[in-house]
Amino acid sequence: MPAGVHLKPARTFRPDSVELYEQAKDAVAQVDSTLNAHINAFLRWLVGETDELPERPAAQPDAASRNR
C-alpha cells in the first residue's frame, strides 16, 4: 500500500472544550484504554451492536461540582 493511503478514512472528533478532552484522556488512562477504543465502543453501543458501555473510572469526589 502506498504511503499516506489508509484503509479507513480519518474522522474528526472535536470535544466541546480542551478541559473535556483532557478529562477524557485522563479517564481512559485510568481504565487502561484509549480515546479511540472508548469512542468506538460507545458508537457500537449507540447503534445497538452491543449492550455493553465502555468502562469508566470510579467517580471522583469533585466530579459532581465540575459537571454543573
Coordinates of N, CA and C in Angstrom, one line a residue:
M1 N 0.8 -1.2 0.0 CA 0.0 0.0 0.0 C 0.9 1.2 0.0
P2 N 0.6 2.2 -0.9 CA 1.5 3.4 -0.9 C 1.4 4.2 0.4
A3 N 2.5 4.9 0.7 CA 2.5 5.7 1.9 C 1.4 6.8 1.8
G4 N 0.7 7.0 3.0 CA -0.3 8.0 3.0 C -1.7 7.5 2.6
V5 N -1.8 6.3 2.2 CA -3.1 5.7 1.8 C -3.6 4.8 3.0
H6 N -4.8 5.0 3.5 CA -5.3 4.3 4.6 C -6.5 3.5 4.2
L7 N -6.8 2.4 4.8 CA -7.9 1.6 4.6 C -9.2 2.3 5.0
K8 N -9.1 3.0 6.1 CA -10.3 3.7 6.7 C -10.0 5.2 6.7
P9 N -10.9 6.0 6.1 CA -10.7 7.4 6.1 C -10.8 8.0 7.5
A10 N -10.0 9.1 7.7 CA -10.0 9.7 9.1 C -11.3 10.4 9.3
R11 N -11.7 10.4 10.6 CA -12.8 11.1 11.0 C -12.4 12.1 12.1
T12 N -13.0 13.3 12.2 CA -12.5 14.2 13.2 C -13.5 14.3 14.3
F13 N -13.1 14.2 15.5 CA -13.9 14.4 16.7 C -13.4 15.6 17.4
R14 N -14.2 16.6 17.7 CA -13.8 17.8 18.4 C -14.6 17.9 19.7
P15 N -14.0 17.7 20.8 CA -14.7 17.9 22.1 C -15.1 19.3 22.3
D16 N -16.1 19.6 23.1 CA -16.6 20.9 23.3 C -15.6 21.9 23.9
S17 N -14.6 21.3 24.7 CA -13.6 22.1 25.3 C -12.3 21.4 25.5
V18 N -11.3 22.1 25.7 CA -10.0 21.5 25.9 C -10.0 20.7 27.3
E19 N -10.7 21.3 28.2 CA -10.8 20.6 29.5 C -11.5 19.3 29.4
L20 N -12.6 19.2 28.6 CA -13.3 17.9 28.5 C -12.3 16.9 27.8
Y21 N -11.6 17.3 26.8 CA -10.6 16.4 26.2 C -9.6 15.9 27.2
E22 N -9.0 16.8 28.0 CA -8.0 16.4 29.0 C -8.6 15.5 30.0
Q23 N -9.8 15.7 30.5 CA -10.5 14.9 31.4 C -10.8 13.5 30.8
A24 N -11.2 13.5 29.6 CA -11.4 12.2 28.9 C -10.1 11.4 28.7
K25 N -9.0 12.1 28.3 CA -7.8 11.4 28.2 C -7.3 10.8 29.6
D26 N -7.5 11.5 30.6 CA -7.2 11.0 32.0 C -8.1 9.8 32.4
A27 N -9.3 9.9 32.0 CA -10.3 8.9 32.4 C -10.0 7.5 31.7
V28 N -9.7 7.6 30.4 CA -9.4 6.4 29.7 C -8.1 5.8 30.1
A29 N -7.1 6.6 30.5 CA -5.9 6.1 31.0 C -6.1 5.4 32.3
Q30 N -7.0 5.8 33.1 CA -7.3 5.2 34.4 C -7.8 3.8 34.3
V31 N -8.5 3.5 33.1 CA -9.0 2.2 32.9 C -8.2 1.4 31.8
D32 N -7.0 1.9 31.6 CA -6.1 1.3 30.7 C -6.7 1.1 29.3
S33 N -7.2 2.2 28.7 CA -7.8 2.2 27.4 C -7.3 3.5 26.6
T34 N -7.9 3.7 25.5 CA -7.6 4.9 24.7 C -8.9 5.6 24.3
L35 N -8.8 6.9 23.9 CA -10.0 7.6 23.5 C -10.6 6.9 22.3
N36 N -9.8 6.5 21.3 CA -10.3 5.8 20.1 C -11.1 4.5 20.5
A37 N -10.5 3.7 21.4 CA -11.2 2.5 21.8 C -12.6 2.8 22.5
H38 N -12.6 3.8 23.3 CA -13.8 4.2 24.0 C -14.8 4.8 23.1
I39 N -14.4 5.7 22.2 CA -15.4 6.2 21.2 C -16.0 5.1 20.3
N40 N -15.1 4.2 19.9 CA -15.7 3.1 19.1 C -16.6 2.2 19.9
A41 N -16.3 1.9 21.1 CA -17.2 1.1 22.0 C -18.5 1.8 22.2
F42 N -18.4 3.2 22.5 CA -19.7 3.9 22.7 C -20.5 3.9 21.4
L43 N -19.9 4.1 20.2 CA -20.7 4.0 19.0 C -21.3 2.7 18.7
R44 N -20.6 1.6 19.1 CA -21.2 0.3 18.9 C -22.4 0.1 19.8
W45 N -22.3 0.7 21.1 CA -23.5 0.7 22.0 C -24.6 1.5 21.4
L46 N -24.3 2.7 20.9 CA -25.3 3.6 20.4 C -26.1 3.1 19.2
V47 N -25.5 2.3 18.3 CA -26.2 1.8 17.2 C -26.8 0.4 17.5
G48 N -26.7 -0.1 18.7 CA -27.3 -1.3 19.1 C -26.5 -2.6 18.8
E49 N -25.2 -2.4 18.5 CA -24.4 -3.6 18.2 C -24.0 -4.3 19.4
T50 N -24.1 -3.6 20.6 CA -23.8 -4.2 21.9 C -24.6 -3.6 23.0
D51 N -24.8 -4.2 24.1 CA -25.4 -3.7 25.2 C -24.4 -3.2 26.3
E52 N -23.2 -3.4 26.0 CA -22.1 -3.0 27.0 C -21.5 -1.7 26.7
L53 N -21.6 -0.8 27.7 CA -21.0 0.5 27.6 C -19.5 0.3 28.0
P54 N -18.6 1.2 27.4 CA -17.2 1.1 27.8 C -17.0 1.4 29.3
E55 N -16.0 0.8 29.9 CA -15.7 1.0 31.3 C -15.3 2.5 31.6
R56 N -15.6 2.9 32.7 CA -15.2 4.3 33.1 C -14.6 4.2 34.6
P57 N -13.8 5.1 34.9 CA -13.2 5.1 36.2 C -14.2 5.4 37.3
A58 N -13.9 5.1 38.5 CA -14.7 5.4 39.7 C -14.9 6.9 39.7
A59 N -16.1 7.4 40.2 CA -16.4 8.8 40.3 C -15.4 9.5 41.2
Q60 N -14.9 10.6 40.8 CA -14.1 11.4 41.7 C -15.0 12.3 42.6
P61 N -14.6 12.6 43.8 CA -15.4 13.4 44.7 C -15.8 14.8 44.1
D62 N -14.9 15.4 43.4 CA -15.1 16.8 42.8 C -15.8 16.7 41.5
A63 N -16.1 15.5 40.9 CA -16.6 15.4 39.6 C -18.0 16.0 39.5
A64 N -18.8 15.9 40.5 CA -20.2 16.4 40.5 C -20.2 17.9 40.4
S65 N -19.3 18.6 41.1 CA -19.3 20.0 41.1 C -18.7 20.5 39.7
R66 N -17.9 19.7 39.1 CA -17.3 20.1 37.8 C -18.3 20.1 36.7
N67 N -19.3 19.2 36.8 CA -20.3 19.0 35.8 C -21.5 19.9 35.8
R68 N -21.5 20.9 36.8 CA -22.6 21.8 36.9 C -22.4 23.0 36.1

